[in-house]
CSV table of C-alpha atoms in Angstrom, one decimal:
chain,number,residue,atom,x,y,z
A,1,MET,CA,-47.4,-23.5,-152.9
A,2,ILE,CA,-48.5,-25.3,-156.0
A,3,GLY,CA,-51.8,-23.6,-156.0
A,4,LEU,CA,-50.2,-20.2,-155.7
A,5,ARG,CA,-47.8,-20.9,-158.6
A,6,LEU,CA,-50.8,-22.1,-160.7
A,7,LEU,CA,-52.5,-18.7,-160.0
A,8,GLN,CA,-49.3,-16.9,-160.9
A,9,GLY,CA,-49.1,-18.9,-164.1
A,10,LEU,CA,-52.7,-18.0,-165.0
A,11,ALA,CA,-52.0,-14.4,-164.4
A,12,LEU,CA,-48.9,-14.5,-166.6
A,13,GLY,CA,-50.9,-16.3,-169.3
A,14,GLY,CA,-53.3,-13.3,-169.5
A,15,GLU,CA,-50.5,-10.7,-169.3
A,16,TYR,CA,-48.4,-12.1,-172.2
A,17,GLY,CA,-51.2,-12.8,-174.6
A,18,ALA,CA,-52.7,-9.3,-174.0
A,19,ALA,CA,-49.4,-7.5,-174.4
A,20,ALA,CA,-48.3,-9.3,-177.6
A,21,THR,CA,-51.8,-9.0,-179.2
A,22,TYR,CA,-52.1,-5.3,-178.3
A,23,VAL,CA,-48.7,-4.3,-179.8
A,24,ALA,CA,-49.1,-6.6,-182.9
A,25,GLU,CA,-52.5,-5.0,-183.7
A,26,TYR,CA,-51.2,-1.5,-183.4
A,27,ALA,CA,-48.0,-2.2,-185.3
A,28,GLN,CA,-47.6,-1.1,-188.9
A,29,ASN,CA,-47.4,-3.7,-191.6
A,30,GLY,CA,-43.7,-4.5,-192.3
A,31,ARG,CA,-42.7,-3.5,-188.8
A,32,ARG,CA,-44.7,-5.9,-186.6
A,33,GLY,CA,-41.6,-8.0,-185.8
A,34,LEU,CA,-39.7,-4.9,-184.6
A,35,TYR,CA,-42.5,-3.6,-182.4
A,36,THR,CA,-43.4,-6.9,-180.8
A,37,ALA,CA,-39.8,-7.7,-180.2
A,38,TRP,CA,-39.8,-4.9,-177.5
A,39,VAL,CA,-42.3,-7.0,-175.6
A,40,GLN,CA,-40.0,-10.0,-176.0
A,41,ALA,CA,-36.9,-8.0,-174.9
A,42,ALA,CA,-38.7,-7.0,-171.7
A,43,ALA,CA,-38.4,-10.6,-170.4
A,44,PRO,CA,-34.5,-10.9,-170.5
A,45,PHE,CA,-34.2,-7.3,-169.3
A,46,GLY,CA,-36.5,-8.1,-166.4
A,47,LEU,CA,-34.4,-11.2,-165.6
A,48,PHE,CA,-31.3,-9.0,-165.7
A,49,LEU,CA,-32.9,-6.5,-163.2
A,50,SER,CA,-34.0,-9.4,-160.9
A,51,LEU,CA,-30.5,-10.8,-160.8
A,52,LEU,CA,-29.1,-7.3,-160.1
A,53,VAL,CA,-31.6,-6.8,-157.3
A,54,ILE,CA,-30.8,-10.2,-155.7
A,55,VAL,CA,-27.0,-9.5,-155.8
A,56,VAL,CA,-27.5,-6.0,-154.3
A,57,THR,CA,-29.9,-7.4,-151.6
A,58,ARG,CA,-27.5,-10.2,-150.7
A,59,SER,CA,-24.6,-7.8,-150.5
A,60,CYS,CA,-26.5,-5.7,-147.9
A,61,MET,CA,-26.8,-8.5,-145.4
A,62,ASP,CA,-25.2,-11.8,-144.3
A,63,GLU,CA,-26.2,-15.2,-145.7
A,64,VAL,CA,-28.3,-16.1,-142.6
A,65,ALA,CA,-30.4,-12.9,-142.7
A,66,PHE,CA,-31.0,-13.3,-146.5
A,67,GLU,CA,-32.1,-16.9,-146.1
A,68,ALA,CA,-34.4,-16.0,-143.1
A,69,TRP,CA,-36.1,-12.9,-144.4
A,70,GLY,CA,-34.0,-10.9,-146.9
A,71,TRP,CA,-35.2,-12.8,-149.9
A,72,ARG,CA,-38.7,-11.2,-149.3
A,73,VAL,CA,-37.3,-7.7,-149.9
A,74,PRO,CA,-37.2,-7.8,-153.7
A,75,PHE,CA,-40.8,-9.1,-153.7
A,76,LEU,CA,-42.0,-6.2,-151.5
A,77,GLY,CA,-40.1,-3.7,-153.6
A,78,SER,CA,-41.9,-5.0,-156.7
A,79,MET,CA,-45.2,-3.6,-155.4
A,80,ALA,CA,-44.0,-0.2,-156.7
A,81,LEU,CA,-43.9,-1.7,-160.2
A,82,LEU,CA,-47.5,-2.9,-159.7
A,83,VAL,CA,-48.7,0.6,-159.0
A,84,VAL,CA,-47.0,1.9,-162.2
A,85,SER,CA,-48.4,-1.0,-164.2
A,86,ILE,CA,-52.0,-0.3,-163.0
A,87,TRP,CA,-51.7,3.3,-163.9
A,88,MET,CA,-50.4,2.5,-167.4
A,89,ARG,CA,-53.2,0.1,-168.0
A,90,MET,CA,-55.8,2.8,-167.1
A,91,GLN,CA,-54.4,5.0,-169.9
A,92,LEU,CA,-54.7,2.3,-172.7
A,93,HIS,CA,-57.5,1.8,-175.2
A,94,GLU,CA,-58.4,-1.2,-177.3
A,95,SER,CA,-56.8,-1.5,-180.7
A,96,PRO,CA,-58.6,-0.1,-183.7
A,97,VAL,CA,-59.2,-3.5,-185.3
A,98,PHE,CA,-60.7,-4.8,-182.0
A,99,GLU,CA,-62.9,-1.8,-181.7
A,100,ALA,CA,-64.1,-2.2,-185.3
A,101,LEU,CA,-65.1,-5.8,-184.6
A,102,ARG,CA,-67.0,-4.8,-181.5
A,103,GLU,CA,-68.9,-2.1,-183.3
A,104,GLU,CA,-69.9,-4.6,-186.0
A,105,GLY,CA,-70.9,-7.2,-183.4
A,106,ARG,CA,-68.4,-9.7,-184.7
A,107,LEU,CA,-66.5,-10.5,-181.5
A,108,SER,CA,-66.4,-14.1,-180.4
A,109,ILE,CA,-68.8,-14.8,-177.5
A,110,ALA,CA,-67.1,-18.2,-176.8
A,111,PRO,CA,-63.4,-17.7,-177.8
A,112,VAL,CA,-62.3,-21.0,-176.1
A,113,ARG,CA,-64.9,-23.0,-178.0
A,114,ASP,CA,-64.0,-21.2,-181.3
A,115,SER,CA,-60.3,-21.6,-180.7
A,116,PHE,CA,-60.2,-25.3,-179.8
A,117,GLY,CA,-63.6,-26.6,-180.8
A,118,GLN,CA,-63.2,-25.9,-184.6
A,119,SER,CA,-60.9,-28.2,-186.5
A,120,GLY,CA,-59.3,-25.5,-188.5
A,121,ASN,CA,-58.4,-23.3,-185.6
A,122,LEU,CA,-57.4,-26.3,-183.4
A,123,LYS,CA,-55.0,-27.4,-186.2
A,124,LEU,CA,-53.3,-23.9,-186.1
A,125,VAL,CA,-53.1,-24.1,-182.3
A,126,LEU,CA,-51.4,-27.5,-182.4
A,127,LEU,CA,-49.0,-26.3,-185.2
A,128,ALA,CA,-48.1,-23.3,-183.1
A,129,LEU,CA,-47.4,-25.5,-180.1
A,130,PHE,CA,-45.4,-28.3,-181.7
A,131,GLY,CA,-44.0,-26.3,-184.6
A,132,LEU,CA,-43.0,-23.1,-182.8
A,133,THR,CA,-43.4,-22.7,-179.0
A,134,ALA,CA,-42.3,-26.1,-177.8
A,135,GLY,CA,-38.8,-25.6,-179.3
A,136,GLN,CA,-38.8,-22.0,-178.3
A,137,GLY,CA,-39.6,-22.9,-174.7
A,138,VAL,CA,-36.8,-25.4,-174.3
A,139,VAL,CA,-34.3,-23.2,-175.9
A,140,TRP,CA,-35.4,-20.3,-173.6
A,141,TYR,CA,-35.1,-22.4,-170.5
A,142,THR,CA,-31.8,-24.0,-171.5
A,143,GLY,CA,-30.1,-20.8,-172.4
A,144,GLN,CA,-31.2,-18.7,-169.3
A,145,PHE,CA,-32.3,-21.0,-166.5
A,146,TYR,CA,-30.7,-24.4,-167.1
A,147,ALA,CA,-27.3,-22.7,-167.8
A,148,LEU,CA,-27.6,-20.9,-164.5
A,149,PHE,CA,-28.5,-24.1,-162.7
A,150,PHE,CA,-25.5,-25.9,-164.4
A,151,LEU,CA,-23.1,-23.2,-163.2
A,152,THR,CA,-24.3,-23.1,-159.6
A,153,GLN,CA,-25.2,-26.7,-158.9
A,154,THR,CA,-23.1,-28.8,-161.3
A,155,LEU,CA,-20.0,-26.6,-161.6
A,156,ARG,CA,-20.4,-25.2,-158.0
A,157,VAL,CA,-19.7,-21.6,-159.0
A,158,ASP,CA,-20.8,-19.3,-156.1
A,159,ASN,CA,-24.1,-17.6,-156.6
A,160,ASP,CA,-22.8,-14.0,-156.7
A,161,THR,CA,-20.2,-14.8,-159.4
A,162,ALA,CA,-22.7,-16.9,-161.4
A,163,TYR,CA,-25.4,-14.2,-161.2
A,164,GLY,CA,-22.9,-11.5,-162.2
A,165,MET,CA,-21.8,-13.4,-165.3
A,166,MET,CA,-25.4,-14.2,-166.2
A,167,ALA,CA,-26.4,-10.5,-165.8
A,168,ILE,CA,-23.6,-9.3,-168.1
A,169,ALA,CA,-24.6,-11.8,-170.8
A,170,LEU,CA,-28.2,-10.9,-170.4
A,171,LEU,CA,-27.5,-7.2,-170.8
A,172,CYS,CA,-25.4,-7.8,-173.9
A,173,VAL,CA,-28.0,-10.0,-175.6
A,174,VAL,CA,-31.1,-7.7,-175.0
A,175,PRO,CA,-30.5,-5.6,-178.2
A,176,PHE,CA,-30.4,-8.8,-180.2
A,177,TYR,CA,-34.1,-9.5,-179.4
A,178,ILE,CA,-34.9,-6.2,-181.2
A,179,PHE,CA,-32.4,-7.1,-184.0
A,180,PHE,CA,-34.0,-10.5,-184.7
A,181,GLY,CA,-37.5,-9.1,-184.5
A,182,ALA,CA,-36.6,-6.4,-187.0
A,183,LEU,CA,-34.8,-8.9,-189.2
A,184,SER,CA,-37.9,-11.1,-189.2
A,185,ASP,CA,-39.8,-8.3,-191.0
A,186,ARG,CA,-37.3,-8.7,-193.9
A,187,VAL,CA,-36.6,-12.4,-194.1
A,188,GLY,CA,-39.6,-13.9,-192.2
A,189,ARG,CA,-40.2,-15.1,-188.7
A,190,LYS,CA,-40.0,-18.8,-189.4
A,191,PRO,CA,-36.5,-19.0,-190.9
A,192,ILE,CA,-35.0,-17.2,-187.8
A,193,ILE,CA,-36.9,-19.4,-185.3
A,194,MET,CA,-35.9,-22.6,-187.1
A,195,VAL,CA,-32.3,-21.7,-187.4
A,196,GLY,CA,-32.2,-20.9,-183.7
A,197,CYS,CA,-33.6,-24.4,-182.9
A,198,LEU,CA,-31.1,-26.0,-185.3
A,199,LEU,CA,-28.1,-24.1,-183.8
A,200,ALA,CA,-29.1,-25.0,-180.3
A,201,ALA,CA,-29.5,-28.7,-181.1
A,202,LEU,CA,-26.1,-28.8,-182.9
A,203,THR,CA,-24.1,-26.9,-180.3
A,204,TYR,CA,-25.5,-27.5,-176.8
A,205,PHE,CA,-23.1,-30.4,-176.0
A,206,PRO,CA,-19.9,-28.6,-176.9
A,207,LEU,CA,-21.0,-25.3,-175.3
A,208,PHE,CA,-21.9,-26.9,-171.9
A,209,GLN,CA,-18.7,-28.9,-172.0
A,210,ALA,CA,-16.8,-25.7,-172.6
A,211,LEU,CA,-18.6,-24.2,-169.6
A,212,THR,CA,-17.1,-26.9,-167.4
A,213,HIS,CA,-13.7,-26.3,-168.9
A,214,TYR,CA,-13.7,-22.6,-168.2
A,215,ALA,CA,-15.8,-22.4,-165.0
A,216,ASN,CA,-14.4,-25.4,-163.0
A,217,PRO,CA,-11.3,-27.0,-164.7
A,218,THR,CA,-10.4,-28.7,-161.4
A,219,LEU,CA,-13.7,-30.7,-161.6
A,220,GLN,CA,-13.0,-31.6,-165.2
A,221,GLU,CA,-9.6,-32.9,-164.3
A,222,ALA,CA,-10.9,-34.9,-161.3
A,223,GLN,CA,-13.5,-36.6,-163.5
A,224,ASN,CA,-10.8,-37.6,-166.0
A,225,THR,CA,-8.3,-38.9,-163.4
A,226,ALA,CA,-10.7,-40.5,-160.9
A,227,PRO,CA,-13.9,-41.5,-162.7
A,228,ILE,CA,-16.9,-42.5,-160.6
A,229,VAL,CA,-18.5,-45.9,-161.1
A,230,VAL,CA,-21.9,-47.0,-159.7
A,231,SER,CA,-22.3,-50.8,-159.4
A,232,ALA,CA,-25.9,-52.0,-158.9
A,233,ASN,CA,-28.5,-54.4,-160.2
A,234,ALA,CA,-30.3,-52.6,-163.0
A,235,GLN,CA,-33.7,-53.8,-161.7
A,236,ASP,CA,-32.9,-51.9,-158.4
A,237,CYS,CA,-32.6,-48.6,-160.3
A,238,SER,CA,-35.6,-46.3,-161.0
A,239,PHE,CA,-36.1,-43.5,-163.4
A,240,LEU,CA,-35.9,-40.6,-161.0
A,241,PHE,CA,-38.6,-38.4,-162.4
A,242,ASN,CA,-40.2,-36.7,-159.4
A,243,PRO,CA,-41.5,-33.2,-160.3
A,244,ILE,CA,-43.3,-32.4,-157.0
A,245,GLU,CA,-41.3,-34.7,-154.7
A,246,SER,CA,-44.3,-36.9,-154.2
A,247,VAL,CA,-42.4,-40.2,-154.6
A,248,ARG,CA,-39.7,-41.6,-152.4
A,249,PHE,CA,-37.0,-43.6,-154.2
A,250,THR,CA,-35.4,-45.7,-151.5
A,251,SER,CA,-33.5,-48.5,-153.2
A,252,SER,CA,-29.7,-48.5,-152.6
A,253,CYS,CA,-29.2,-47.7,-156.3
A,254,ASP,CA,-31.6,-44.8,-156.2
A,255,GLU,CA,-30.0,-43.4,-153.1
A,256,ALA,CA,-26.6,-43.5,-154.7
A,257,LYS,CA,-27.6,-42.1,-158.0
A,258,SER,CA,-29.7,-39.4,-156.5
A,259,TYR,CA,-26.9,-38.2,-154.3
A,260,LEU,CA,-24.4,-38.1,-157.1
A,261,SER,CA,-26.8,-36.4,-159.6
A,262,LYS,CA,-27.7,-33.7,-157.1
A,263,ALA,CA,-24.0,-33.1,-156.5
A,264,GLY,CA,-23.5,-32.6,-160.2
A,265,LEU,CA,-21.1,-35.5,-160.6
A,266,SER,CA,-20.7,-37.7,-163.7
A,267,TYR,CA,-20.5,-41.5,-163.3
A,268,SER,CA,-20.6,-44.6,-165.3
A,269,ASN,CA,-22.9,-47.6,-164.6
A,270,GLN,CA,-21.8,-51.2,-164.0
A,271,ASN,CA,-24.6,-53.8,-163.8
A,272,LEU,CA,-24.5,-56.4,-161.1
A,273,GLU,CA,-26.2,-59.8,-162.0
A,274,VAL,CA,-26.9,-60.5,-158.3
A,275,ASN,CA,-29.1,-58.6,-155.9
A,276,GLY,CA,-27.3,-56.6,-153.2
A,277,LEU,CA,-26.5,-53.1,-152.1
A,278,ALA,CA,-25.2,-50.7,-154.7
A,279,SER,CA,-21.7,-49.4,-154.3
A,280,ILE,CA,-19.8,-46.3,-155.6
A,281,GLN,CA,-16.2,-46.5,-156.6
A,282,ILE,CA,-14.3,-43.2,-156.6
A,283,GLY,CA,-10.7,-43.7,-157.6
A,284,ASP,CA,-9.4,-46.5,-155.4
A,285,ARG,CA,-12.1,-46.3,-152.8
A,286,VAL,CA,-15.4,-48.1,-152.7
A,287,VAL,CA,-18.4,-46.8,-150.7
A,288,ARG,CA,-21.4,-49.1,-150.1
A,289,SER,CA,-24.8,-47.5,-150.4
A,290,PHE,CA,-27.8,-48.3,-148.2
A,291,ASP,CA,-31.5,-49.2,-148.2
A,292,GLY,CA,-33.4,-46.0,-147.8
A,293,ALA,CA,-36.4,-47.9,-146.4
A,294,ALA,CA,-34.5,-49.5,-143.5
A,295,SER,CA,-35.2,-48.6,-139.9
A,296,ASP,CA,-31.8,-47.1,-139.5
A,297,ALA,CA,-31.9,-45.3,-142.9
A,298,LYS,CA,-31.3,-41.8,-141.4
A,299,TRP,CA,-28.1,-42.9,-139.7
A,300,GLN,CA,-27.0,-44.9,-142.8
A,301,ARG,CA,-27.6,-41.8,-145.0
A,302,LEU,CA,-25.3,-39.7,-142.8
A,303,ARG,CA,-22.6,-42.4,-142.9
A,304,PHE,CA,-22.9,-42.8,-146.6
A,305,GLN,CA,-22.7,-39.1,-147.3
A,306,SER,CA,-19.7,-38.7,-145.0
A,307,GLU,CA,-17.8,-41.5,-146.7
A,308,ILE,CA,-18.7,-40.2,-150.2
A,309,GLN,CA,-17.5,-36.7,-149.3
A,310,SER,CA,-14.2,-38.1,-147.9
A,311,ALA,CA,-13.6,-40.2,-151.0
A,312,LEU,CA,-14.4,-37.2,-153.3
A,313,LYS,CA,-11.9,-35.0,-151.4
A,314,GLN,CA,-9.2,-37.7,-151.5
A,315,ALA,CA,-9.7,-38.1,-155.3
A,316,GLY,CA,-9.3,-34.3,-155.9
A,317,TYR,CA,-13.0,-33.4,-156.5
A,318,PRO,CA,-13.5,-29.7,-155.5
A,319,THR,CA,-16.3,-28.8,-153.1
A,320,LYS,CA,-16.7,-25.5,-155.1
A,321,ALA,CA,-15.2,-23.8,-158.1
A,322,ASN,CA,-12.0,-21.9,-157.4
A,323,PRO,CA,-12.8,-18.2,-158.2
A,324,SER,CA,-9.2,-17.6,-159.3
A,325,MET,CA,-9.5,-20.4,-161.9
A,326,ILE,CA,-12.8,-19.3,-163.4
A,327,ASN,CA,-12.2,-17.8,-166.9
A,328,GLN,CA,-15.1,-15.3,-166.5
A,329,PRO,CA,-14.7,-13.6,-170.0
A,330,MET,CA,-15.0,-17.0,-171.7
A,331,VAL,CA,-17.9,-18.1,-169.5
A,332,VAL,CA,-19.8,-14.8,-170.4
A,333,ILE,CA,-19.1,-15.4,-174.1
A,334,ILE,CA,-20.6,-19.0,-173.9
A,335,LEU,CA,-23.6,-17.7,-171.9
A,336,PHE,CA,-24.0,-15.0,-174.5
A,337,ILE,CA,-24.0,-17.6,-177.3
A,338,LEU,CA,-26.6,-19.7,-175.5
A,339,MET,CA,-28.8,-16.6,-175.0
A,340,SER,CA,-28.4,-15.5,-178.6
A,341,TYR,CA,-30.3,-18.7,-179.6
A,342,VAL,CA,-33.0,-17.5,-177.2
A,343,ALA,CA,-33.1,-14.2,-178.9
A,344,MET,CA,-33.5,-15.9,-182.3
A,345,VAL,CA,-36.4,-18.1,-181.3
A,346,TYR,CA,-38.1,-15.6,-178.9
A,347,GLY,CA,-37.6,-12.3,-180.6
A,348,PRO,CA,-40.0,-13.0,-183.6
A,349,ILE,CA,-42.4,-15.4,-181.8
A,350,ALA,CA,-45.0,-12.8,-180.7
A,351,ALA,CA,-45.4,-11.5,-184.2
A,352,MET,CA,-45.5,-15.0,-185.6
A,353,LEU,CA,-48.2,-16.2,-183.2
A,354,ALA,CA,-50.3,-13.0,-183.7
A,355,GLU,CA,-50.2,-13.6,-187.5
A,356,MET,CA,-51.4,-17.2,-187.2
A,357,PHE,CA,-54.9,-16.4,-185.9
A,358,PRO,CA,-57.9,-14.2,-186.8
A,359,THR,CA,-58.7,-11.2,-184.6
A,360,GLN,CA,-61.8,-12.7,-183.0
A,361,ILE,CA,-59.8,-15.5,-181.3
A,362,ARG,CA,-56.2,-14.2,-181.5
A,363,TYR,CA,-55.8,-13.5,-177.8
A,364,THR,CA,-57.0,-16.9,-176.6
A,365,SER,CA,-55.6,-19.0,-179.5
A,366,MET,CA,-52.0,-17.6,-179.2
A,367,SER,CA,-51.9,-17.7,-175.4
A,368,LEU,CA,-52.4,-21.5,-175.1
A,369,PRO,CA,-49.6,-22.8,-177.3
A,370,TYR,CA,-47.3,-20.1,-176.0
A,371,HIS,CA,-47.8,-21.1,-172.4
A,372,VAL,CA,-48.0,-24.8,-172.9
A,373,GLY,CA,-44.8,-24.6,-174.9
A,374,ASN,CA,-43.0,-22.6,-172.3
A,375,GLY,CA,-44.7,-24.0,-169.2
A,376,TRP,CA,-44.8,-27.7,-170.0
A,377,PHE,CA,-42.0,-28.3,-172.5
A,378,GLY,CA,-39.8,-25.7,-171.0
A,379,GLY,CA,-40.9,-25.9,-167.4
A,380,PHE,CA,-40.3,-29.6,-167.1
A,381,LEU,CA,-36.8,-29.3,-168.5
A,382,PRO,CA,-35.0,-29.3,-165.1
A,383,THR,CA,-36.9,-32.3,-163.8
A,384,VAL,CA,-36.7,-34.4,-167.0
A,385,SER,CA,-33.0,-33.5,-167.4
A,386,PHE,CA,-32.3,-34.6,-163.8
A,387,ALA,CA,-34.0,-37.9,-164.4
A,388,ILE,CA,-32.0,-38.5,-167.6
A,389,VAL,CA,-28.7,-37.6,-165.9
A,390,ALA,CA,-29.4,-39.8,-162.9
A,391,THR,CA,-30.2,-42.7,-165.2
A,392,SER,CA,-27.2,-42.4,-167.5
A,393,GLY,CA,-24.7,-40.8,-165.1
A,394,ASN,CA,-23.5,-38.2,-167.6
A,395,VAL,CA,-24.1,-34.7,-166.4
A,396,TYR,CA,-24.5,-33.6,-170.1
A,397,ASP,CA,-27.1,-36.1,-171.1
A,398,GLY,CA,-29.9,-34.0,-169.7
A,399,LEU,CA,-29.3,-31.9,-172.8
A,400,TRP,CA,-30.9,-34.6,-174.9
A,401,TYR,CA,-34.3,-33.4,-173.7
A,402,PRO,CA,-34.1,-29.8,-175.1
A,403,ILE,CA,-32.3,-31.1,-178.2
A,404,GLY,CA,-35.0,-33.6,-178.9
A,405,VAL,CA,-37.8,-31.1,-178.5
A,406,ALA,CA,-35.9,-28.5,-180.6
A,407,LEU,CA,-35.5,-31.0,-183.4
A,408,MET,CA,-39.2,-31.9,-183.2
A,409,THR,CA,-40.1,-28.3,-183.6
A,410,LEU,CA,-37.6,-27.8,-186.4
A,411,THR,CA,-39.1,-30.7,-188.3
A,412,ILE,CA,-42.7,-29.8,-187.8
A,413,GLY,CA,-42.0,-26.1,-188.3
A,414,VAL,CA,-40.1,-26.5,-191.6
A,415,PHE,CA,-42.7,-28.8,-193.2
A,416,PHE,CA,-46.0,-27.6,-191.8
A,417,VAL,CA,-45.9,-24.1,-190.4
A,418,ARG,CA,-46.6,-21.3,-193.0
A,419,GLU,CA,-44.7,-18.0,-193.0
A,420,ARG,CA,-47.2,-15.2,-192.5
A,421,ARG,CA,-45.3,-12.0,-192.1
A,422,ASP,CA,-47.2,-10.3,-195.0
A,423,VAL,CA,-50.6,-10.9,-193.5
A,424,ASP,CA,-52.4,-7.6,-192.6
A,425,ILE,CA,-53.8,-8.4,-189.2
A,426,ARG,CA,-55.2,-4.9,-188.9
A,427,ARG,CA,-57.9,-5.7,-191.5
A,428,VAL,CA,-61.2,-6.5,-189.8
A,429,ASP,CA,-62.0,-9.0,-192.5
A,430,CYS,CA,-58.6,-10.8,-192.6
A,431,ASP,CA,-58.7,-14.6,-192.3
A,432,VAL,CA,-55.4,-16.4,-192.1
A,433,MET,CA,-56.9,-19.9,-191.7
């Protein structure tokens, strides 16, 4: 599975860099942000369509059938898009600036070496990564994927309702990708991207707390009236970073915190000076954890989970969000705000990256920082955030990761990244280094 996902990522890497470069080199000067923004807008619109297809597919069969084989239907249906895509590619020609370079024999014969082996180009690649795409990546993942995860896993909103609200917000925000792309032709790409990172860092905490208030007020009330406390020896507790599930965390503290974190429950930590099994206090009840490496760990885990669920129910914790108590208009508005930050950082990014590198190495040079920024900094967001939440006990503390990366990008971007919207990348002899 990991190998297949790596191949999928490599394919995506080639697709995005080619599309952004192709459109940027054809675009007129002064309208490059507008034209490349259509490439960027295709991503949220594609996500909207995928959510719509999933909802429709799920509505056509029961849950058992969907889990067994129905989830494959959208993938099979996408083969029609593959045929259309191949036909479209066969109609395309290289951009005029690329053709001119080829005719003059000035194409790079080793674009990887020229991109990353020369200090000047490598500096631009690193600036693009840390000063642009790292922050863009975490803002993208937080606004569109982590928000959905937070709704369904932490706030326990049923999938169809959560997908529906996400789809509405996505559809509403798509035009803003074009708007911010066009605006970047007037005021610059860098100011819009930097403001997007700043707004995200300043408002993530209140926005996600507002999601809890409007999506599952019963959970919010239970957390206030019956707080959860984990008592354990600090030396018995690990940092639960496990991106590919290759490590087993079996201490009683790890078992307790892992269960609560996966259930989306906030808790506080109380350090025990003596060694012993961890315990969880929920309201007036105390549940002892267990040693996950013991011979009877399987039975103990069932006992532990049963007692925890009973204690949570007694304390008024809901097993899922009450549909009648979800303020859907307010949730959609909050999701729209989160996604508007994505539009700010993502709408102008293709034009910004295309303008940073000369034509000979533009495709290779812009692709690496884009996909490392999105794939590594953005892709690790759920795993890193889970580990932070499990350590602190606060379900909102996972937001410190995207906030920290966004502030890093803001600092590096403001002081070291140059605004280049006036560069004529269609000139064969242009050099922006």
